[in-house]
Structures are given as C-alpha cells and as structure tokens.
Amino acid sequence: NAGVTQTPKFRVLKTGQSMTLLCAQDMNHEYMYWYRQDPGMGLRLIHYSVGEGTTAKGEVPDGYNVSRLKKQNFLLGLESAAPSQTSVYFCASSYDGYGYTFGSGTRLTVV
Amino acid sequence: TQLLEQSPQFLSIQEGENLTVYCNSSSVFSSLQWYRQEPGEGPVLLVTVVTGGEVKKLKRLTFQFGDARKDSSLHITAAQTGDTGLYLCAPSGSARQLTFGSGTQLTVLP
C-alpha cells in the first residue's frame, strides 16, 4: 500500500517556466489537498477537492491551477513560475475530510 | 479568520525530560488534530480530539482538548531522541479543510 505518492520529489525551474506536480493516492479517498510549506509560515492550503471532478480554492490559490479528472489523482499546475513559488509542496488525502495522509513532498526551487 | 498560535515555537531539551507544547485560539473548534513532521517527510497524524476536556494517551504522549474547545496541549513524558520533529496542531474548519498552526520544533538531545 503506497498511500500518497508525489512526483517529482525535487525540481528546479526558471522563472516563467511551467510544470505540473502529480499526487496519486491508492486509498480510495474522496478528499484531496495541496499545501505549501514555507519557513515560519506553517502549511497553507492552495487548492482542494471534495471528489472526482471538483476543485476549490484554498487560502493561497493565486498562480496555481488544479485538476481532479480521476479520483485517485490530483494535479497541481504552475503556468508561469515565480521565485515566490519556491517552497515545499505537500499533497494530502482523506476519507472523511478529517484525518489526513500526507505525501513526502516536492521541493521546488524557482530561479 | 481564526488566529491559531502554537507555543513555544522552538524547544530543545535533554533526553528523559518532560515537556508540554500548546495550541491556542480565540475560536471554538469542533475537533482538533495533532501531527508530527520529521525532516524531509510529510506530517503524520498522531491523534484527533473531539470532546471538550477530552484526554487521549498515545504511549508517552498525552493530548488534552480544552473544556471550551479553544485550546489543546501535548505533553511528552521522558522524551526520547525519536520524538524530535515539528509538532503541528490543526483544528477542523468548514468544508473539511484543516488549518495548520506554524508548529513547535522540538529537538531532543541525547
């Protein structure tokens, strides 16, 4: 049982480039989330999904887009990366919206 | 917007000592969760507390939810080096979203 898998684990982007972060879960969870973690800021919610085909904005959605075409996958896209998006990104899933299972993170640097 | 405060922000203790970390807010929560995050990994759920005044024990860790459901504490007895990590509290919000505090970074020295 893999749980929540994030790919890639590390990435360096140049300003203005685009990329997609993939999150996959094998627990048949309805709820999925994308957070970013910055020093001293804790975890901040970017976007979330309460089921296949649905997405919603979180606390810091600007500059990001998401899609949930399949229940097990939640994609986070950066259309035009900026240095302010340098962060560690965590995906999480949940059966009932309470207890979360997190992935191990993607470390993104935008230069 | 709820204000969530965790204290202390940093804590460094010797192995074998006891410690308590706190999670406080001005808002009332329906439930609250505690997570531990180790370097290079995602947070891992430790416990969920739901009822005001509730106390839950997980081996050497004791979690308490305040009577008014606005605060919570985590007490560790006889800390071990394996307890080192970032401890995060997360009250539940609407639409099944968790808001995380900025955490307490605990270092247990051998």
Coordinates of N, CA and C in Angstrom, one line a residue:
Chain A
N1 N 0.8 -1.2 0.0 CA 0.0 0.0 0.0 C 0.9 1.2 0.0
A2 N 0.9 2.0 -1.1 CA 1.8 3.1 -1.2 C 1.3 4.4 -0.5
G3 N -0.1 4.5 -0.3 CA -0.6 5.7 0.4 C -0.7 6.8 -0.6
V4 N 0.0 7.9 -0.3 CA 0.0 9.1 -1.1 C 1.4 9.3 -1.7
T5 N 1.5 9.3 -3.0 CA 2.7 9.4 -3.8 C 2.8 10.7 -4.5
Q6 N 3.9 11.5 -4.3 CA 4.1 12.7 -5.0 C 5.3 12.6 -6.0
T7 N 5.1 13.1 -7.2 CA 6.2 13.2 -8.2 C 6.2 14.6 -8.8
P8 N 7.4 15.2 -9.1 CA 8.7 14.7 -8.7 C 8.9 15.0 -7.3
K9 N 10.1 14.5 -6.7 CA 10.5 14.9 -5.4 C 11.2 16.2 -5.3
F10 N 12.0 16.5 -6.4 CA 12.7 17.7 -6.4 C 12.6 18.3 -7.8
R11 N 12.6 19.6 -7.9 CA 12.6 20.3 -9.2 C 13.1 21.7 -9.1
V12 N 13.9 22.1 -10.1 CA 14.4 23.4 -10.2 C 13.8 24.0 -11.5
L13 N 13.1 25.1 -11.4 CA 12.5 25.8 -12.6 C 13.1 27.2 -12.8
K14 N 13.1 27.6 -14.0 CA 13.5 29.0 -14.3 C 12.2 29.8 -14.3
T15 N 12.3 31.1 -13.9 CA 11.1 32.0 -13.8 C 10.4 32.0 -15.2
G16 N 9.1 31.8 -15.1 CA 8.3 31.8 -16.3 C 8.0 30.4 -16.9
Q17 N 8.8 29.4 -16.5 CA 8.5 28.1 -16.9 C 7.2 27.5 -16.3
S18 N 6.7 26.5 -16.9 CA 5.5 25.8 -16.3 C 5.9 24.4 -15.9
M19 N 5.1 23.9 -15.0 CA 5.2 22.5 -14.6 C 4.0 22.0 -13.9
T20 N 3.9 20.7 -13.8 CA 2.7 20.0 -13.1 C 3.3 19.1 -12.1
L21 N 2.7 19.2 -10.9 CA 3.0 18.3 -9.8 C 1.9 17.2 -9.7
L22 N 2.3 16.0 -9.6 CA 1.3 14.9 -9.6 C 1.2 14.3 -8.2
C23 N 0.0 14.1 -7.7 CA -0.3 13.4 -6.5 C -1.2 12.2 -6.8
A24 N -0.8 11.1 -6.3 CA -1.7 9.9 -6.5 C -1.9 9.2 -5.2
Q25 N -3.1 8.8 -4.9 CA -3.4 8.0 -3.7 C -4.2 6.7 -4.1
D26 N -3.9 5.7 -3.3 CA -4.5 4.4 -3.6 C -5.4 3.9 -2.5
M27 N -5.9 4.9 -1.7 CA -6.8 4.5 -0.5 C -8.3 4.8 -0.8
N28 N -8.6 5.2 -2.1 CA -10.0 5.5 -2.4 C -10.6 6.6 -1.7
H29 N -9.7 7.6 -1.3 CA -10.2 8.8 -0.5 C -10.9 9.7 -1.4
E30 N -12.0 10.4 -0.9 CA -12.7 11.4 -1.6 C -12.0 12.7 -1.6
Y31 N -11.4 13.1 -0.5 CA -10.9 14.4 -0.3 C -9.4 14.4 -0.6
M32 N -9.0 15.5 -1.4 CA -7.5 15.6 -1.7 C -7.2 17.1 -1.6
Y33 N -5.9 17.4 -1.2 CA -5.5 18.7 -0.9 C -4.1 19.0 -1.4
W34 N -3.8 20.2 -1.7 CA -2.4 20.7 -2.0 C -2.1 21.8 -1.0
Y35 N -1.0 21.6 -0.3 CA -0.5 22.7 0.7 C 0.9 23.1 0.2
R36 N 1.3 24.3 0.6 CA 2.7 24.7 0.5 C 3.2 25.0 1.9
Q37 N 4.5 24.6 2.2 CA 5.1 24.9 3.5 C 6.3 25.7 3.3
D38 N 6.3 26.8 4.0 CA 7.4 27.8 4.0 C 7.9 28.0 5.4
P39 N 9.2 28.3 5.6 CA 9.7 28.5 6.9 C 8.9 29.6 7.7
G40 N 8.5 29.2 8.9 CA 7.8 30.2 9.8 C 6.3 30.4 9.4
M41 N 5.9 29.8 8.3 CA 4.5 30.1 7.8 C 3.6 28.9 8.0
G42 N 4.2 27.8 8.4 CA 3.3 26.6 8.5 C 2.9 26.1 7.2
L43 N 1.8 25.3 7.2 CA 1.2 24.7 6.0 C 0.1 25.6 5.5
R44 N 0.1 26.0 4.3 CA -1.0 26.8 3.8 C -1.7 26.1 2.6
L45 N -3.0 26.1 2.7 CA -3.8 25.4 1.7 C -3.9 26.2 0.4
I46 N -3.6 25.5 -0.7 CA -3.6 26.1 -2.0 C -4.9 25.9 -2.7
H47 N -5.2 24.6 -2.9 CA -6.5 24.2 -3.5 C -6.8 22.8 -2.9
Y48 N -8.1 22.5 -3.0 CA -8.5 21.2 -2.5 C -9.7 20.6 -3.4
S49 N -10.0 19.4 -3.2 CA -11.0 18.7 -3.9 C -11.8 17.8 -3.0
V50 N -13.2 17.9 -3.1 CA -14.0 17.0 -2.3 C -14.5 15.8 -3.0
G51 N -14.1 15.6 -4.3 CA -14.5 14.5 -5.0 C -14.0 14.6 -6.5
E52 N -14.1 13.5 -7.2 CA -13.7 13.5 -8.6 C -14.4 14.6 -9.4
G53 N -13.7 15.3 -10.1 CA -14.3 16.3 -11.0 C -14.6 17.7 -10.3
T54 N -14.2 17.8 -9.0 CA -14.5 19.0 -8.3 C -13.2 19.6 -7.8
T55 N -13.1 20.9 -7.7 CA -11.9 21.6 -7.1 C -12.4 22.9 -6.5
A56 N -11.6 23.4 -5.5 CA -12.0 24.6 -4.9 C -10.7 25.3 -4.4
K57 N -10.8 26.6 -4.3 CA -9.7 27.4 -3.9 C -9.5 27.4 -2.3
G58 N -8.2 27.4 -2.0 CA -7.9 27.5 -0.6 C -7.4 28.8 -0.2
E59 N -6.5 28.9 0.7 CA -6.0 30.2 1.3 C -5.1 31.0 0.3
V60 N -4.3 30.2 -0.4 CA -3.3 30.9 -1.3 C -3.3 30.3 -2.7
P61 N -4.4 30.5 -3.5 CA -4.6 29.9 -4.8 C -3.9 30.6 -6.0
D62 N -3.5 31.8 -5.8 CA -3.1 32.6 -6.9 C -1.8 32.0 -7.5
G63 N -1.8 31.9 -8.9 CA -0.6 31.4 -9.6 C -0.6 29.9 -9.7
Y64 N -1.7 29.2 -9.2 CA -1.8 27.8 -9.3 C -3.1 27.4 -9.9
N65 N -3.1 26.2 -10.6 CA -4.4 25.6 -11.0 C -4.3 24.1 -10.7
V66 N -5.5 23.5 -10.6 CA -5.6 22.1 -10.2 C -6.6 21.4 -11.1
S67 N -6.4 20.1 -11.1 CA -7.5 19.2 -11.8 C -7.6 17.9 -11.1
R68 N -8.8 17.4 -11.1 CA -9.0 16.1 -10.5 C -10.0 15.3 -11.4
L69 N -9.3 14.9 -12.5 CA -10.1 14.1 -13.5 C -10.4 12.7 -13.1
K70 N -9.5 12.1 -12.3 CA -9.7 10.8 -11.8 C -9.6 10.9 -10.2
K71 N -10.4 10.0 -9.6 CA -10.5 10.1 -8.1 C -9.1 9.9 -7.4
Q72 N -8.3 9.1 -8.0 CA -7.0 8.8 -7.3 C -5.9 9.9 -7.6
N73 N -6.1 10.8 -8.5 CA -5.1 11.7 -8.9 C -5.5 13.2 -8.7
F74 N -4.6 14.0 -8.2 CA -4.8 15.4 -8.0 C -3.6 16.2 -8.5
L75 N -3.7 16.9 -9.6 CA -2.6 17.6 -10.2 C -2.6 19.1 -9.8
L76 N -1.4 19.6 -9.6 CA -1.2 21.0 -9.3 C -0.3 21.6 -10.4
G77 N -0.8 22.6 -11.0 CA -0.1 23.2 -12.1 C 0.4 24.6 -11.8
L78 N 1.6 24.9 -12.3 CA 2.1 26.3 -12.2 C 2.3 26.7 -13.7
E79 N 1.6 27.7 -14.1 CA 1.6 28.1 -15.5 C 2.8 28.9 -15.8
S80 N 3.2 29.8 -14.9 CA 4.4 30.7 -15.1 C 5.0 30.9 -13.8
A81 N 6.0 30.0 -13.5 CA 6.6 30.0 -12.2 C 7.3 31.3 -11.8
A82 N 7.2 31.7 -10.5 CA 7.8 32.9 -10.0 C 8.7 32.5 -8.8
P83 N 9.7 33.2 -8.5 CA 10.6 32.9 -7.3 C 9.8 32.8 -6.0
S84 N 8.7 33.5 -5.9 CA 7.8 33.4 -4.7 C 7.2 32.0 -4.5
Q85 N 7.2 31.3 -5.6 CA 6.6 29.9 -5.5 C 7.6 28.8 -5.1
T86 N 8.8 29.3 -4.8 CA 9.8 28.4 -4.2 C 9.3 27.9 -2.9
S87 N 9.2 26.6 -2.7 CA 8.5 26.1 -1.5 C 8.6 24.6 -1.5
V88 N 8.1 24.0 -0.4 CA 7.9 22.6 -0.4 C 6.4 22.3 -0.5
Y89 N 6.0 21.5 -1.4 CA 4.6 21.3 -1.7 C 4.2 19.9 -1.2
F90 N 3.1 19.9 -0.4 CA 2.6 18.6 0.1 C 1.2 18.4 -0.4
C91 N 1.0 17.1 -0.8 CA -0.4 16.7 -1.1 C -0.9 15.8 0.0
A92 N -2.2 15.9 0.3 CA -2.8 15.1 1.3 C -4.1 14.5 0.8
S93 N -4.5 13.4 1.4 CA -5.8 12.9 1.1 C -6.5 12.5 2.4
S94 N -7.8 12.3 2.3 CA -8.6 12.0 3.5 C -9.9 11.3 3.1
Y95 N -10.3 10.3 3.9 CA -11.5 9.6 3.7 C -12.7 10.5 4.0
D96 N -12.6 11.2 5.1 CA -13.8 11.9 5.6 C -13.5 13.4 5.8
G97 N -12.4 13.9 5.3 CA -12.1 15.3 5.5 C -11.4 15.7 6.8
Y98 N -11.1 14.7 7.6 CA -10.5 15.0 8.9 C -9.1 14.4 9.0
G99 N -8.9 13.2 9.2 CA -7.6 12.6 9.3 C -6.9 12.6 8.0
Y100 N -5.8 13.3 7.8 CA -5.1 13.4 6.5 C -4.0 12.5 6.5
T101 N -3.7 11.9 5.3 CA -2.5 11.2 5.0 C -1.7 12.0 4.0
F102 N -0.5 12.4 4.3 CA 0.3 13.3 3.5 C 1.3 12.5 2.7
G103 N 1.7 13.0 1.5 CA 2.8 12.6 0.8 C 4.1 13.1 1.4
S104 N 5.2 12.7 0.8 CA 6.5 13.1 1.3 C 7.0 14.4 0.8
G105 N 6.3 15.1 -0.1 CA 6.6 16.4 -0.5 C 7.4 16.5 -1.8
T106 N 7.2 17.7 -2.5 CA 8.0 18.1 -3.6 C 8.7 19.4 -3.3
R107 N 10.0 19.4 -3.4 CA 10.8 20.5 -3.1 C 11.1 21.3 -4.4
L108 N 10.5 22.5 -4.6 CA 10.5 23.2 -5.8 C 11.3 24.5 -5.6
T109 N 12.3 24.7 -6.5 CA 13.1 26.0 -6.4 C 12.9 26.7 -7.8
V110 N 12.5 28.0 -7.7 CA 12.3 28.8 -8.9 C 13.4 29.8 -8.9
V111 N 14.2 29.8 -10.0 CA 15.4 30.7 -10.0 C 15.2 31.8 -11.1
Chain B
T1 N -11.3 35.4 10.3 CA -10.2 34.5 10.2 C -9.7 34.1 11.6
Q2 N -9.6 32.8 11.9 CA -9.2 32.3 13.2 C -7.7 32.5 13.4
L3 N -7.3 32.9 14.6 CA -5.9 33.1 14.9 C -5.5 31.9 15.7
L4 N -4.5 31.2 15.2 CA -4.1 29.9 15.8 C -2.6 30.1 16.2
E5 N -2.3 29.9 17.4 CA -1.0 30.1 18.0 C -0.5 28.9 18.6
Q6 N 0.8 28.5 18.2 CA 1.4 27.3 18.9 C 2.6 27.9 19.6
S7 N 2.8 27.3 20.8 CA 4.0 27.7 21.6 C 4.5 26.6 22.4
P8 N 5.8 26.6 22.7 CA 6.8 27.6 22.1 C 7.0 27.3 20.7
Q9 N 7.7 28.2 20.0 CA 8.0 28.0 18.6 C 9.1 27.0 18.5
F10 N 10.1 27.1 19.4 CA 11.2 26.1 19.4 C 11.4 25.6 20.8
L11 N 11.8 24.4 20.9 CA 12.1 23.8 22.2 C 13.2 22.7 22.1
S12 N 14.2 22.9 22.9 CA 15.3 22.0 22.9 C 15.5 21.4 24.3
I13 N 15.5 20.1 24.5 CA 15.5 19.5 25.8 C 16.5 18.3 25.8
Q14 N 16.8 17.8 27.0 CA 17.6 16.6 27.1 C 16.7 15.4 27.1
E15 N 17.3 14.3 26.6 CA 16.5 13.1 26.7 C 16.2 12.8 28.1
G16 N 14.9 12.3 28.3 CA 14.5 11.9 29.7 C 13.6 13.0 30.3
E17 N 13.7 14.2 29.8 CA 12.9 15.3 30.4 C 11.5 15.3 29.9
N18 N 10.6 16.0 30.6 CA 9.2 16.1 30.2 C 9.0 17.5 29.6
L19 N 8.0 17.6 28.7 CA 7.7 18.8 28.1 C 6.2 18.9 27.7
T20 N 5.8 20.2 27.6 CA 4.4 20.4 27.1 C 4.4 21.5 26.0
V21 N 3.7 21.3 25.0 CA 3.5 22.3 23.9 C 2.0 22.6 23.8
Y22 N 1.8 23.8 23.3 CA 0.4 24.3 23.4 C -0.1 24.8 22.1
C23 N -1.4 24.8 21.9 CA -2.1 25.2 20.7 C -3.3 26.0 21.2
N24 N -3.3 27.3 20.8 CA -4.4 28.2 21.4 C -5.0 29.0 20.3
S25 N -6.3 29.3 20.5 CA -7.1 30.1 19.5 C -8.2 30.8 20.2
S26 N -8.7 31.8 19.5 CA -9.9 32.6 20.0 C -11.2 31.9 19.5
S27 N -11.0 30.9 18.7 CA -12.2 30.3 18.1 C -12.5 29.0 18.7
V28 N -13.8 28.6 18.7 CA -14.2 27.3 19.2 C -14.1 26.2 18.0
F29 N -13.5 25.1 18.3 CA -13.3 24.1 17.3 C -14.2 22.9 17.5
S30 N -14.7 22.3 16.4 CA -15.4 21.1 16.6 C -14.5 19.9 16.9
S31 N -13.3 19.9 16.3 CA -12.3 18.9 16.6 C -10.9 19.5 16.3
L32 N -9.9 18.8 16.8 CA -8.6 19.2 16.6 C -7.7 18.0 16.4
Q33 N -6.7 18.2 15.5 CA -5.7 17.1 15.3 C -4.3 17.5 15.6
W34 N -3.5 16.6 16.0 CA -2.1 16.8 16.2 C -1.3 15.9 15.2
Y35 N -0.3 16.6 14.6 CA 0.5 15.9 13.6 C 2.0 16.0 14.1
R36 N 2.9 15.1 13.7 CA 4.3 15.2 13.8 C 4.9 15.1 12.5
Q37 N 5.9 16.0 12.2 CA 6.6 16.0 10.9 C 8.1 15.9 11.2
E38 N 8.7 14.9 10.5 CA 10.1 14.7 10.6 C 10.8 15.3 9.4
P39 N 12.0 15.7 9.5 CA 12.7 16.3 8.4 C 12.6 15.5 7.1
G40 N 12.2 16.2 6.0 CA 12.1 15.6 4.7 C 10.9 14.8 4.5
E41 N 10.0 14.8 5.4 CA 8.8 14.0 5.3 C 7.5 14.8 5.4
G42 N 6.4 14.3 5.1 CA 5.1 14.9 5.3 C 4.7 14.7 6.8
P43 N 3.7 15.5 7.3 CA 3.2 15.3 8.6 C 2.5 14.0 8.7
V44 N 2.5 13.4 9.9 CA 1.8 12.2 10.2 C 0.9 12.4 11.4
L45 N -0.4 12.0 11.2 CA -1.4 12.2 12.2 C -1.1 11.4 13.4
L46 N -1.1 12.1 14.6 CA -0.9 11.4 15.9 C -2.3 11.1 16.6
V47 N -3.2 12.1 16.6 CA -4.4 12.0 17.3 C -5.4 13.0 16.9
T48 N -6.7 12.7 17.1 CA -7.8 13.6 16.9 C -8.6 13.7 18.2
V49 N -8.8 14.9 18.7 CA -9.6 15.1 19.9 C -10.9 15.9 19.5
V50 N -12.0 15.5 20.1 CA -13.3 15.9 19.6 C -14.1 16.6 20.8
T51 N -14.1 16.0 22.0 CA -14.9 16.4 23.1 C -14.1 17.4 24.0
G52 N -14.8 18.5 24.4 CA -14.2 19.4 25.4 C -13.7 18.7 26.6
G53 N -12.5 18.9 27.1 CA -12.0 18.2 28.3 C -11.4 16.8 28.0
E54 N -11.5 16.4 26.8 CA -11.0 15.0 26.4 C -9.5 14.9 26.6
V55 N -9.1 13.8 27.1 CA -7.7 13.4 27.3 C -7.4 12.1 26.6
K56 N -6.4 12.1 25.7 CA -6.0 10.9 25.0 C -4.6 10.6 25.2
K57 N -4.3 9.4 25.4 CA -2.9 9.0 25.6 C -2.4 8.1 24.5
L58 N -1.2 8.3 24.0 CA -0.5 7.5 23.0 C 0.9 7.3 23.5
K59 N 1.0 6.1 24.2 CA 2.3 5.8 24.9 C 2.7 6.9 25.8
R60 N 3.8 7.6 25.5 CA 4.3 8.6 26.4 C 3.7 10.0 26.0
L61 N 2.9 10.1 25.1 CA 2.3 11.4 24.7 C 0.8 11.5 25.2
T62 N 0.5 12.6 25.9 CA -0.8 12.8 26.4 C -1.3 14.1 25.7
F63 N -2.5 14.0 25.1 CA -3.2 15.1 24.4 C -4.4 15.5 25.2
Q64 N -4.6 16.8 25.4 CA -5.8 17.3 26.1 C -6.4 18.4 25.2
F65 N -7.8 18.3 25.2 CA -8.6 19.3 24.5 C -9.2 20.1 25.6
G66 N -9.1 21.5 25.5 CA -9.6 22.3 26.5 C -11.2 22.2 26.6
D67 N -11.6 22.5 27.8 CA -13.1 22.4 28.1 C -13.9 23.2 27.1
A68 N -13.4 24.4 26.8 CA -14.1 25.3 25.9 C -13.8 25.0 24.4
R69 N -13.0 24.0 24.2 CA -12.6 23.6 22.8 C -12.0 24.7 22.0
K70 N -11.2 25.6 22.7 CA -10.4 26.6 22.1 C -8.9 26.4 22.1
D71 N -8.5 25.4 22.9 CA -7.1 25.2 23.1 C -6.8 23.7 23.3
S72 N -5.5 23.3 23.1 CA -5.1 22.0 23.3 C -3.7 21.9 23.7
S73 N -3.3 20.9 24.4 CA -1.9 20.7 24.8 C -1.4 19.3 24.5
L74 N -0.1 19.2 24.3 CA 0.5 17.9 24.1 C 1.6 17.8 25.1
H75 N 1.6 16.8 26.0 CA 2.6 16.5 27.0 C 3.4 15.3 26.6
I76 N 4.7 15.4 26.6 CA 5.5 14.2 26.4 C 6.3 13.9 27.7
T77 N 6.2 12.7 28.1 CA 6.9 12.2 29.3 C 8.2 11.5 28.9
A78 N 9.3 11.8 29.6 CA 10.5 11.1 29.4 C 10.9 11.1 27.9
A79 N 11.1 12.3 27.3 CA 11.3 12.5 25.9 C 12.5 11.6 25.4
Q80 N 12.4 11.2 24.2 CA 13.4 10.4 23.6 C 13.9 11.1 22.3
T81 N 15.1 10.8 21.8 CA 15.6 11.4 20.6 C 14.6 11.2 19.4
G82 N 13.9 10.1 19.4 CA 13.0 9.8 18.3 C 11.8 10.7 18.3
D83 N 11.6 11.5 19.4 CA 10.4 12.4 19.5 C 10.8 13.7 18.7
T84 N 12.0 13.9 18.3 CA 12.4 15.1 17.6 C 11.6 15.3 16.4
G85 N 11.1 16.5 16.2 CA 10.3 16.8 15.0 C 9.5 18.1 15.2
L86 N 8.7 18.4 14.2 CA 7.8 19.6 14.2 C 6.4 19.1 14.5
Y87 N 5.9 19.6 15.6 CA 4.5 19.2 16.1 C 3.5 20.3 15.7
L88 N 2.6 19.9 14.9 CA 1.6 20.8 14.3 C 0.2 20.5 14.9
C89 N -0.5 21.5 15.2 CA -1.9 21.3 15.6 C -2.8 21.8 14.4
A90 N -4.0 21.2 14.3 CA -4.8 21.5 13.1 C -6.3 21.4 13.5
P91 N -6.9 22.5 13.8 CA -8.4 22.5 14.1 C -9.1 22.3 12.8
S92 N -10.2 21.6 12.8 CA -11.0 21.3 11.6 C -11.8 22.6 11.3
G93 N -12.0 22.8 10.0 CA -12.8 24.0 9.6 C -14.0 23.6 8.8
S94 N -14.6 24.5 8.1 CA -15.7 24.2 7.3 C -15.2 23.5 6.0
A95 N -16.1 22.8 5.4 CA -15.8 22.1 4.1 C -14.6 21.2 4.2
R96 N -14.5 20.6 5.4 CA -13.5 19.6 5.7 C -12.0 20.1 5.3
Q97 N -11.7 21.3 5.7 CA -10.4 21.8 5.5 C -9.7 22.0 6.8
L98 N -8.4 21.6 6.9 CA -7.6 21.8 8.1 C -6.8 23.0 7.9
T99 N -6.8 23.8 9.0 CA -5.8 25.0 9.1 C -4.8 24.6 10.1
F100 N -3.5 24.7 9.6 CA -2.4 24.3 10.5 C -1.8 25.5 11.2
G101 N -1.4 25.2 12.4 CA -0.5 26.2 13.1 C 0.9 26.1 12.6
S102 N 1.7 27.1 12.9 CA 3.1 27.1 12.4 C 4.0 26.1 13.1
G103 N 3.5 25.5 14.2 CA 4.2 24.4 14.8 C 5.2 24.7 15.9
T104 N 5.5 23.7 16.6 CA 6.6 23.7 17.6 C 7.7 22.8 17.2
Q105 N 8.9 23.3 17.0 CA 10.0 22.5 16.6 C 10.7 22.0 17.8
L106 N 10.6 20.7 18.0 CA 11.2 20.0 19.2 C 12.5 19.3 18.8
T107 N 13.5 19.6 19.6 CA 14.8 18.8 19.5 C 15.1 18.2 20.8
V108 N 15.2 16.9 20.8 CA 15.6 16.1 22.0 C 17.0 15.7 21.9
L109 N 17.8 16.2 22.8 CA 19.3 15.9 22.7 C 19.6 14.7 23.5
P110 N 20.6 13.9 23.0 CA 21.0 12.6 23.7 C 21.8 12.9 24.9

